CSV table of C-alpha atoms in Angstrom, one decimal:
chain,number,residue,atom,x,y,z
A,136,UNK,CA,10.3,-82.2,-0.7
A,137,UNK,CA,9.8,-80.5,-4.1
A,138,UNK,CA,8.0,-77.1,-4.3
A,139,UNK,CA,5.3,-78.5,-6.6
A,140,UNK,CA,4.5,-81.2,-4.0
A,141,UNK,CA,4.6,-78.7,-1.2
A,142,UNK,CA,2.2,-76.4,-3.0
A,143,UNK,CA,-0.2,-79.3,-3.8
A,144,UNK,CA,-0.1,-80.4,-0.2
A,145,UNK,CA,-0.9,-76.8,0.9
A,146,UNK,CA,-3.9,-76.5,-1.5
A,147,UNK,CA,-5.2,-79.9,-0.3
A,148,UNK,CA,-5.1,-78.8,3.3
A,149,UNK,CA,-7.2,-75.7,2.4
A,150,UNK,CA,-9.7,-77.9,0.5
A,151,UNK,CA,-10.1,-80.2,3.4
A,152,UNK,CA,-11.4,-77.2,5.5
A,153,UNK,CA,-13.4,-75.2,2.9
A,154,UNK,CA,-15.8,-73.7,5.4
A,155,UNK,CA,-13.1,-72.6,7.8
A,156,UNK,CA,-11.0,-71.3,5.0
A,157,UNK,CA,-13.9,-69.3,3.6
A,158,UNK,CA,-14.8,-67.7,6.9
A,159,UNK,CA,-11.1,-66.8,7.5
A,160,UNK,CA,-11.0,-64.9,4.2
A,161,UNK,CA,-14.1,-62.7,4.9
A,162,UNK,CA,-12.0,-60.0,6.6
A,163,UNK,CA,-9.6,-59.9,3.7
A,164,UNK,CA,-12.5,-59.8,1.2
A,165,UNK,CA,-14.3,-57.0,3.0
A,166,UNK,CA,-11.1,-54.9,3.3
A,167,UNK,CA,-10.1,-55.3,-0.4
A,168,UNK,CA,-13.6,-54.7,-1.6
A,169,UNK,CA,-14.0,-51.6,0.4
A,170,UNK,CA,-10.7,-50.1,-0.7
A,171,UNK,CA,-11.4,-50.6,-4.4
A,172,UNK,CA,-15.1,-49.5,-4.1
A,173,UNK,CA,-14.3,-46.3,-2.2
A,174,UNK,CA,-11.4,-45.4,-4.6
A,175,UNK,CA,-13.7,-46.0,-7.6
A,176,UNK,CA,-16.6,-44.0,-6.2
A,177,UNK,CA,-14.3,-41.1,-5.2
A,178,UNK,CA,-12.6,-40.9,-8.6
A,179,UNK,CA,-16.0,-41.3,-10.3
A,180,UNK,CA,-17.4,-38.4,-8.4
A,181,UNK,CA,-14.5,-36.2,-9.4
A,182,UNK,CA,-14.9,-37.2,-13.0
A,183,UNK,CA,-18.6,-36.5,-12.9
A,184,UNK,CA,-18.1,-33.0,-11.4
A,185,UNK,CA,-15.3,-32.3,-13.9
A,186,UNK,CA,-17.6,-33.3,-16.9
A,187,UNK,CA,-20.4,-31.2,-15.5
A,188,UNK,CA,-18.3,-28.1,-15.0
A,189,UNK,CA,-16.8,-28.6,-18.5
A,190,UNK,CA,-20.3,-28.8,-20.1
A,191,UNK,CA,-21.5,-25.7,-18.1
A,192,UNK,CA,-18.3,-23.8,-18.8
A,193,UNK,CA,-15.0,-23.2,-16.9
A,194,UNK,CA,-14.2,-20.0,-18.7
A,195,UNK,CA,-15.9,-17.7,-16.2
A,196,UNK,CA,-15.7,-16.6,-12.6
A,197,UNK,CA,-18.3,-15.3,-10.1
A,198,UNK,CA,-18.1,-12.2,-7.8
A,199,UNK,CA,-20.4,-12.3,-4.8
A,200,UNK,CA,-20.8,-9.7,-2.0
A,201,UNK,CA,-19.4,-10.3,1.5
A,202,UNK,CA,-16.1,-11.4,2.9
A,203,UNK,CA,-17.4,-15.0,3.3
A,204,UNK,CA,-20.2,-17.2,2.2
A,205,UNK,CA,-21.9,-16.6,5.5
A,206,UNK,CA,-21.9,-12.8,5.1
A,207,UNK,CA,-23.2,-13.1,1.6
A,208,UNK,CA,-26.1,-15.3,2.7
A,209,UNK,CA,-26.7,-12.8,5.6
A,210,UNK,CA,-27.3,-10.0,3.1
A,211,UNK,CA,-24.1,-8.1,2.6
A,212,UNK,CA,-24.6,-5.5,-0.1
A,213,UNK,CA,-21.1,-4.7,-1.2
A,214,UNK,CA,-21.7,-5.1,-5.0
A,215,UNK,CA,-23.3,-2.3,-6.9
A,216,UNK,CA,-24.2,-1.4,-10.5
A,217,UNK,CA,-21.3,1.0,-10.4
A,218,UNK,CA,-19.0,-1.9,-9.8
A,219,UNK,CA,-20.5,-3.7,-12.8
A,220,UNK,CA,-20.0,-0.6,-15.0
A,221,UNK,CA,-16.4,-0.2,-13.8
A,222,UNK,CA,-15.6,-3.8,-14.8
A,223,UNK,CA,-17.3,-3.4,-18.2
A,224,UNK,CA,-15.6,-0.1,-19.0
A,225,UNK,CA,-12.1,-0.8,-17.8
A,226,UNK,CA,-10.0,-0.8,-21.0
A,227,UNK,CA,-7.1,-2.7,-19.3
A,228,UNK,CA,-9.3,-5.8,-18.7
A,229,UNK,CA,-8.8,-7.1,-22.3
A,230,UNK,CA,-9.4,-10.7,-21.5
A,231,UNK,CA,-13.0,-10.2,-20.4
A,232,UNK,CA,-15.6,-11.4,-22.9
A,233,UNK,CA,-19.0,-10.9,-21.1
A,234,UNK,CA,-20.1,-9.4,-17.8
A,235,UNK,CA,-23.6,-10.4,-16.5
A,236,UNK,CA,-25.2,-9.0,-13.3
A,237,UNK,CA,-27.6,-11.0,-11.1
A,238,UNK,CA,-30.1,-9.7,-8.6
A,239,UNK,CA,-31.8,-12.6,-6.8
A,240,UNK,CA,-35.0,-12.7,-4.9
A,241,UNK,CA,-37.5,-15.3,-3.7
A,242,UNK,CA,-41.0,-14.5,-4.9
A,243,UNK,CA,-44.5,-16.0,-4.9
A,244,UNK,CA,-45.4,-17.2,-8.4
A,245,UNK,CA,-48.9,-18.3,-9.4
A,246,UNK,CA,-50.8,-19.5,-12.5
A,247,UNK,CA,-53.7,-21.8,-13.3
A,248,UNK,CA,-54.6,-22.2,-9.6
A,249,UNK,CA,-51.0,-23.2,-8.6
A,250,UNK,CA,-48.8,-21.2,-6.4
A,251,UNK,CA,-45.1,-21.7,-5.5
A,252,UNK,CA,-42.2,-19.8,-4.0
A,253,UNK,CA,-39.5,-19.6,-6.6
A,254,UNK,CA,-36.0,-18.0,-7.0
A,255,UNK,CA,-36.2,-15.1,-9.4
A,256,UNK,CA,-33.0,-14.0,-11.2
A,257,UNK,CA,-32.9,-10.5,-12.5
A,258,UNK,CA,-30.3,-10.3,-15.3
A,259,UNK,CA,-29.4,-9.1,-18.7
A,260,UNK,CA,-29.0,-10.5,-22.2
A,261,UNK,CA,-25.3,-11.2,-21.5
A,262,UNK,CA,-26.2,-13.9,-19.0
A,263,UNK,CA,-27.1,-16.3,-21.8
A,264,UNK,CA,-23.4,-16.5,-22.9
A,265,UNK,CA,-22.5,-17.6,-19.3
A,266,UNK,CA,-25.4,-19.8,-18.3
A,267,UNK,CA,-25.5,-21.4,-21.7
A,268,UNK,CA,-29.1,-22.7,-21.4
A,269,UNK,CA,-31.0,-24.7,-24.1
A,270,UNK,CA,-33.9,-22.5,-25.2
A,271,UNK,CA,-36.8,-24.9,-25.7
A,272,UNK,CA,-39.1,-22.1,-26.8
A,273,UNK,CA,-38.7,-18.4,-27.4
A,274,UNK,CA,-35.6,-16.5,-26.6
A,275,UNK,CA,-33.6,-15.3,-23.6
A,276,UNK,CA,-33.9,-11.8,-22.3
A,277,UNK,CA,-33.2,-9.2,-25.0
A,278,UNK,CA,-31.5,-5.8,-24.7
A,279,UNK,CA,-34.7,-4.1,-25.8
A,280,UNK,CA,-36.7,-5.7,-23.0
A,281,UNK,CA,-34.1,-4.6,-20.5
A,282,UNK,CA,-34.1,-1.0,-21.7
A,283,UNK,CA,-37.9,-0.8,-21.6
A,284,UNK,CA,-38.1,-2.7,-18.2
A,285,UNK,CA,-40.8,-4.9,-19.8
A,286,UNK,CA,-42.6,-7.3,-17.5
A,287,UNK,CA,-41.5,-10.4,-19.3
A,288,UNK,CA,-40.3,-13.6,-17.8
A,289,UNK,CA,-38.2,-16.6,-18.9
A,290,UNK,CA,-39.1,-19.8,-17.1
A,291,UNK,CA,-37.3,-23.0,-16.5
A,292,UNK,CA,-38.6,-26.3,-17.9
A,293,UNK,CA,-39.7,-27.6,-14.5
A,294,UNK,CA,-41.6,-24.4,-13.8
A,295,UNK,CA,-43.4,-24.7,-17.1
A,296,UNK,CA,-44.5,-28.3,-16.2
A,297,UNK,CA,-45.5,-27.2,-12.8
A,298,UNK,CA,-47.9,-24.4,-13.9
A,299,UNK,CA,-48.9,-25.4,-17.5
A,300,UNK,CA,-48.6,-29.2,-17.7
A,301,UNK,CA,-46.3,-31.7,-19.3
A,302,UNK,CA,-46.9,-31.1,-23.0
A,303,UNK,CA,-48.5,-27.7,-23.3
A,304,UNK,CA,-46.7,-24.6,-24.5
A,305,UNK,CA,-46.6,-21.7,-22.0
A,306,UNK,CA,-45.5,-19.1,-24.6
A,307,UNK,CA,-47.4,-15.8,-24.3
A,308,UNK,CA,-49.1,-17.2,-21.2
A,309,UNK,CA,-48.9,-15.1,-18.0
A,310,UNK,CA,-47.5,-15.6,-14.5
A,311,UNK,CA,-48.6,-13.6,-11.5
A,312,UNK,CA,-45.4,-12.6,-9.6
A,313,UNK,CA,-45.9,-10.7,-6.4
A,314,UNK,CA,-49.4,-9.9,-7.6
A,315,UNK,CA,-48.2,-8.4,-10.9
A,316,UNK,CA,-48.7,-9.9,-14.3
A,317,UNK,CA,-45.7,-11.0,-16.4
A,318,UNK,CA,-45.7,-12.4,-19.9
A,319,UNK,CA,-43.8,-15.6,-20.7
A,320,UNK,CA,-41.4,-15.1,-23.7
A,321,UNK,CA,-39.1,-18.1,-23.3
A,322,UNK,CA,-38.7,-21.5,-21.8
A,323,UNK,CA,-35.2,-22.8,-21.0
A,324,UNK,CA,-33.7,-26.1,-19.9
A,325,UNK,CA,-30.3,-27.4,-18.8
A,326,UNK,CA,-29.3,-31.0,-19.0
A,327,UNK,CA,-26.5,-30.4,-16.6
A,328,UNK,CA,-27.0,-32.1,-13.2
A,329,UNK,CA,-25.2,-29.2,-11.5
A,330,UNK,CA,-26.8,-26.2,-13.3
A,331,UNK,CA,-30.1,-27.9,-14.1
A,332,UNK,CA,-31.3,-28.0,-10.5
A,333,UNK,CA,-31.5,-24.2,-10.3
A,334,UNK,CA,-32.0,-23.2,-14.0
A,335,UNK,CA,-34.9,-25.5,-14.6
A,336,UNK,CA,-36.6,-24.4,-11.3
A,337,UNK,CA,-36.1,-20.7,-11.6
A,338,UNK,CA,-37.4,-17.7,-13.5
A,339,UNK,CA,-35.5,-14.8,-15.2
A,340,UNK,CA,-36.7,-11.2,-15.4
A,341,UNK,CA,-35.0,-8.1,-16.7
A,342,UNK,CA,-32.7,-6.8,-13.9
A,343,UNK,CA,-34.2,-3.4,-13.8
A,344,UNK,CA,-37.6,-4.8,-13.0
A,345,UNK,CA,-36.2,-7.0,-10.2
A,346,UNK,CA,-34.2,-4.2,-8.5
A,347,UNK,CA,-36.9,-1.6,-8.9
A,348,UNK,CA,-40.2,-3.5,-8.3
A,349,UNK,CA,-39.3,-6.7,-6.5
A,350,UNK,CA,-36.2,-6.1,-4.3
A,351,UNK,CA,-36.6,-2.4,-4.1
A,352,UNK,CA,-32.9,-1.5,-4.1
A,353,UNK,CA,-30.2,-1.3,-6.7
A,354,UNK,CA,-27.8,-3.9,-5.3
A,355,UNK,CA,-26.4,-7.1,-6.9
A,356,UNK,CA,-26.1,-10.6,-5.4
A,357,UNK,CA,-23.7,-11.7,-8.1
A,358,UNK,CA,-21.6,-10.6,-11.1
A,359,UNK,CA,-20.5,-13.3,-13.5
A,360,UNK,CA,-17.5,-12.6,-15.8
A,361,UNK,CA,-16.5,-14.8,-18.8
A,362,UNK,CA,-13.1,-14.6,-20.4
A,363,UNK,CA,-11.6,-15.1,-23.9
A,364,UNK,CA,-8.5,-17.0,-22.7
A,365,UNK,CA,-9.1,-19.5,-20.0
A,366,UNK,CA,-5.4,-20.0,-19.4
A,367,UNK,CA,-5.2,-16.3,-18.3
A,368,UNK,CA,-8.3,-16.4,-16.0
A,369,UNK,CA,-6.3,-16.2,-12.8
A,370,UNK,CA,-4.6,-13.0,-13.9
A,371,UNK,CA,-8.0,-11.5,-14.9
A,372,UNK,CA,-9.3,-12.4,-11.5
A,373,UNK,CA,-6.4,-10.6,-9.8
A,374,UNK,CA,-7.0,-7.5,-12.0
A,375,UNK,CA,-10.7,-7.4,-11.2
A,376,UNK,CA,-9.9,-7.9,-7.5
A,377,UNK,CA,-7.5,-4.9,-7.6
A,378,UNK,CA,-10.2,-2.8,-9.3
A,379,UNK,CA,-12.9,-3.6,-6.8
A,380,UNK,CA,-10.6,-3.1,-3.8
A,381,UNK,CA,-9.7,0.3,-5.1
A,382,UNK,CA,-13.4,1.2,-5.7
A,383,UNK,CA,-14.4,0.0,-2.2
A,384,UNK,CA,-11.6,2.0,-0.6
A,385,UNK,CA,-9.9,-1.0,1.0
A,386,UNK,CA,-6.5,-0.6,2.5
A,387,UNK,CA,-3.7,-3.1,2.2
A,388,UNK,CA,-4.5,-4.7,5.5
A,389,UNK,CA,-8.3,-4.8,4.9
A,390,UNK,CA,-10.1,-8.0,4.0
A,391,UNK,CA,-12.1,-8.1,0.7
A,392,UNK,CA,-15.7,-7.3,1.2
A,393,UNK,CA,-16.5,-9.5,-1.8
A,394,UNK,CA,-15.5,-13.0,-3.0
A,395,UNK,CA,-14.3,-14.2,-6.4
A,396,UNK,CA,-14.5,-17.8,-7.3
A,397,UNK,CA,-13.9,-19.6,-10.6
A,398,UNK,CA,-15.1,-23.0,-11.7
A,399,UNK,CA,-11.5,-24.2,-11.5
A,400,UNK,CA,-11.5,-23.2,-7.8
A,401,UNK,CA,-14.6,-25.3,-7.2
A,402,UNK,CA,-13.1,-28.3,-9.0
A,403,UNK,CA,-9.9,-28.0,-7.0
A,404,UNK,CA,-11.8,-27.9,-3.8
A,405,UNK,CA,-13.9,-30.9,-4.8
A,406,UNK,CA,-10.8,-32.9,-5.7
A,407,UNK,CA,-9.1,-32.0,-2.4
A,408,UNK,CA,-12.1,-33.0,-0.3
A,409,UNK,CA,-12.8,-36.1,-2.3
A,410,UNK,CA,-9.2,-37.1,-2.1
A,411,UNK,CA,-9.0,-36.6,1.7
A,412,UNK,CA,-12.2,-38.6,2.2
A,413,UNK,CA,-11.1,-41.4,0.0
A,414,UNK,CA,-7.8,-41.7,1.8
A,415,UNK,CA,-9.5,-41.5,5.2
A,416,UNK,CA,-12.2,-44.1,4.5
A,417,UNK,CA,-9.8,-46.4,2.7
A,418,UNK,CA,-7.6,-46.2,5.8
A,419,UNK,CA,-10.5,-47.2,7.9
A,420,UNK,CA,-11.3,-50.0,5.5
A,421,UNK,CA,-7.7,-51.2,5.8
A,422,UNK,CA,-8.4,-52.0,9.5
A,423,UNK,CA,-10.5,-54.9,8.3
A,424,UNK,CA,-7.4,-56.2,6.5
A,425,UNK,CA,-5.5,-56.2,9.8
A,426,UNK,CA,-8.5,-58.0,11.4
A,427,UNK,CA,-8.5,-60.4,8.6
A,428,UNK,CA,-4.8,-61.0,9.0
A,429,UNK,CA,-5.3,-61.7,12.7
A,430,UNK,CA,-8.0,-64.2,11.7
A,431,UNK,CA,-5.5,-65.9,9.3
A,432,UNK,CA,-3.0,-66.2,12.1
A,433,UNK,CA,-5.5,-67.7,14.5
A,434,UNK,CA,-6.7,-70.3,12.0
A,435,UNK,CA,-3.1,-71.2,11.0
A,436,UNK,CA,-2.2,-71.7,14.6
A,437,UNK,CA,-5.2,-73.9,15.0
A,438,UNK,CA,-4.1,-75.8,11.9
A,439,UNK,CA,-0.6,-76.3,13.3
A,440,UNK,CA,-2.0,-77.7,16.5
A,441,UNK,CA,-4.4,-80.0,14.6
A,442,UNK,CA,-1.7,-81.3,12.3
A,443,UNK,CA,1.0,-81.8,14.8
A,444,UNK,CA,1.2,-85.5,14.1
A,445,UNK,CA,1.3,-84.9,10.4
A,446,UNK,CA,4.2,-82.5,10.8
A,447,UNK,CA,6.0,-85.1,12.9
A,448,UNK,CA,5.5,-87.7,10.2
A,449,UNK,CA,6.7,-85.4,7.5
A,450,UNK,CA,9.8,-84.6,9.4
A,451,UNK,CA,10.4,-88.3,10.2
A,452,UNK,CA,10.4,-89.2,6.5
A,453,UNK,CA,12.9,-86.5,5.7
A,454,UNK,CA,11.1,-83.1,5.4
A,455,UNK,CA,13.2,-80.2,6.5
A,456,UNK,CA,12.3,-77.1,8.5
A,457,UNK,CA,12.2,-75.0,5.3
A,458,UNK,CA,9.8,-77.5,3.7
A,459,UNK,CA,7.3,-77.2,6.7
A,460,UNK,CA,7.8,-73.5,6.9
A,461,UNK,CA,7.1,-73.1,3.1
A,462,UNK,CA,4.0,-75.3,3.2
A,463,UNK,CA,2.3,-73.4,6.0
A,464,UNK,CA,3.3,-70.1,4.5
A,465,UNK,CA,1.9,-71.1,1.1
A,466,UNK,CA,-1.4,-72.0,2.8
A,467,UNK,CA,-1.5,-68.6,4.4
A,468,UNK,CA,-0.6,-66.7,1.3
A,469,UNK,CA,-3.0,-68.7,-1.0
A,470,UNK,CA,-5.8,-68.0,1.5
A,471,UNK,CA,-5.3,-64.3,1.6
A,472,UNK,CA,-4.6,-64.1,-2.2
A,473,UNK,CA,-7.9,-65.8,-3.0
A,474,UNK,CA,-9.6,-63.5,-0.6
A,475,UNK,CA,-7.9,-60.5,-2.4
A,476,UNK,CA,-9.0,-61.8,-5.8
A,477,UNK,CA,-12.6,-62.2,-4.6
A,478,UNK,CA,-12.5,-58.8,-3.0
A,479,UNK,CA,-11.3,-57.3,-6.3
A,480,UNK,CA,-14.1,-58.9,-8.2
A,481,UNK,CA,-16.7,-57.7,-5.7
A,482,UNK,CA,-15.2,-54.2,-5.6
A,483,UNK,CA,-15.3,-53.8,-9.4
A,484,UNK,CA,-18.8,-55.3,-9.5
A,485,UNK,CA,-20.0,-53.0,-6.7
A,486,UNK,CA,-18.4,-49.9,-8.4
A,487,UNK,CA,-20.1,-50.8,-11.7
A,488,UNK,CA,-23.5,-51.2,-9.9
A,489,UNK,CA,-23.1,-47.9,-8.1
A,490,UNK,CA,-22.1,-46.0,-11.3
A,491,UNK,CA,-25.3,-47.3,-12.9
A,492,UNK,CA,-27.6,-46.3,-10.0
A,493,UNK,CA,-25.9,-43.0,-9.2
A,494,UNK,CA,-25.1,-42.0,-12.8
A,495,UNK,CA,-21.4,-41.3,-12.2
A,496,UNK,CA,-18.6,-42.5,-14.5
A,497,UNK,CA,-17.1,-45.9,-13.7
A,498,UNK,CA,-13.4,-45.3,-12.9
A,499,UNK,CA,-11.3,-48.4,-12.4
A,500,UNK,CA,-7.6,-47.8,-11.9
A,501,UNK,CA,-5.0,-50.5,-12.0
A,502,UNK,CA,-3.0,-49.0,-9.1
A,503,UNK,CA,-5.5,-49.8,-6.3
A,504,UNK,CA,-6.0,-53.3,-7.7
A,505,UNK,CA,-2.2,-53.9,-7.7
A,506,UNK,CA,-2.0,-52.5,-4.2
A,507,UNK,CA,-4.9,-54.8,-3.1
A,508,UNK,CA,-3.1,-57.9,-4.5
A,509,UNK,CA,0.1,-56.8,-2.9
A,510,UNK,CA,-1.5,-56.0,0.5
A,511,UNK,CA,-3.4,-59.3,0.6
A,512,UNK,CA,-0.2,-61.2,-0.2
A,513,UNK,CA,1.7,-59.2,2.4
A,514,UNK,CA,-1.0,-60.0,5.0
A,515,UNK,CA,-0.6,-63.7,4.2
A,516,UNK,CA,3.2,-63.6,4.6
A,517,UNK,CA,3.2,-61.4,7.7
A,518,UNK,CA,0.4,-63.1,9.6
A,519,UNK,CA,1.3,-66.6,8.4
A,520,UNK,CA,5.0,-66.4,9.2
A,521,UNK,CA,4.6,-67.0,12.9
A,522,UNK,CA,2.4,-70.1,12.7
A,523,UNK,CA,4.6,-71.4,9.9
A,524,UNK,CA,7.8,-70.9,11.9
A,525,UNK,CA,6.1,-72.6,14.9
A,526,UNK,CA,5.2,-75.6,12.8
A,527,UNK,CA,8.7,-75.8,11.3
A,528,UNK,CA,10.4,-75.8,14.7
A,529,UNK,CA,8.4,-78.7,16.1
A,530,UNK,CA,10.5,-81.7,17.2
A,531,UNK,CA,9.5,-84.8,15.1
A,532,UNK,CA,9.5,-87.0,18.2
A,533,UNK,CA,7.3,-84.6,20.3
A,534,UNK,CA,5.0,-84.2,17.3
A,535,UNK,CA,4.5,-87.9,16.8
A,536,UNK,CA,3.7,-88.3,20.5
A,537,UNK,CA,1.2,-85.4,20.5
A,538,UNK,CA,-2.3,-86.4,21.5
């Protein structure tokens, strides 16, 4: 038999059982769709976070108190204004551009009959270079306001809408914070999805006012440091770490009582976690490919049984074992390949829909698509080989007598 005729015969056999063929392909379709969809979502999430960090800035690092995130949350007070001054005044730290302290407190804020618990950030004018907010009205904290410990407040755009309405200007209006009156001198906004959630819902006050009148102690919850040369940021982090360890009288075997983390560290962590999750879930999705392969084998075995007489007739008119083997193998491969193609289309379509709804970049890579096609073809060959070999080995006489 010619290969063209064998291929045509295989396609015709699949057409004659469209419903059964379609149901057999479901496992393959689900597996391929899942792999492409999960890979695209994972890479899209990484791209989204990378873009957000880039827009917010990756040329700075944060210093927080405590040897772990848990100790920092629990209230460790290992950062002081003296630490801040030491970093600012150290002549060897030539790569540092700006240093901004932050004292954080949760306070009751009220105005126009509305009251809400908000995060208050006490900081300095240097913070604007690190936070990079868009000033909708007014200006950020000034050095004069800090020196005079003025009761002024910069509010986020969501705070402005909450207390003063959608289209009204809150400039020179007042907020009551812990039962004291503060004058609004600026409204800021951040379009960044990462930074906007806290910037737009927070208020900023001169740091001296926060530490003296709200917190009641001169401690810092964070010090942000921006650098001139981003490529040398790791060396600057090491230098600052040495400085703080020396100031805190830590021995060589002692653990840091502070943490230093850069935006690049956050990005690396996100990529690692996303990569591991993608591989794990894609592996789980691959199980459906195996299930789909078993389904292909079962259907092909049923097909061999149903077409026993046809096989006997083909052999009687001169078909060889290889011809029968090739025909059934082609049927299996075509079935899984079509399932793979449908899975690719559904996977790409699903990734596109999710990117629109979730607002993450659409990332479609050729490598998972090629892997999907290769895997679906391999499944067809591996799971179709046994039924095809069984059909090829049938005796023509026994096959013709089969009832």
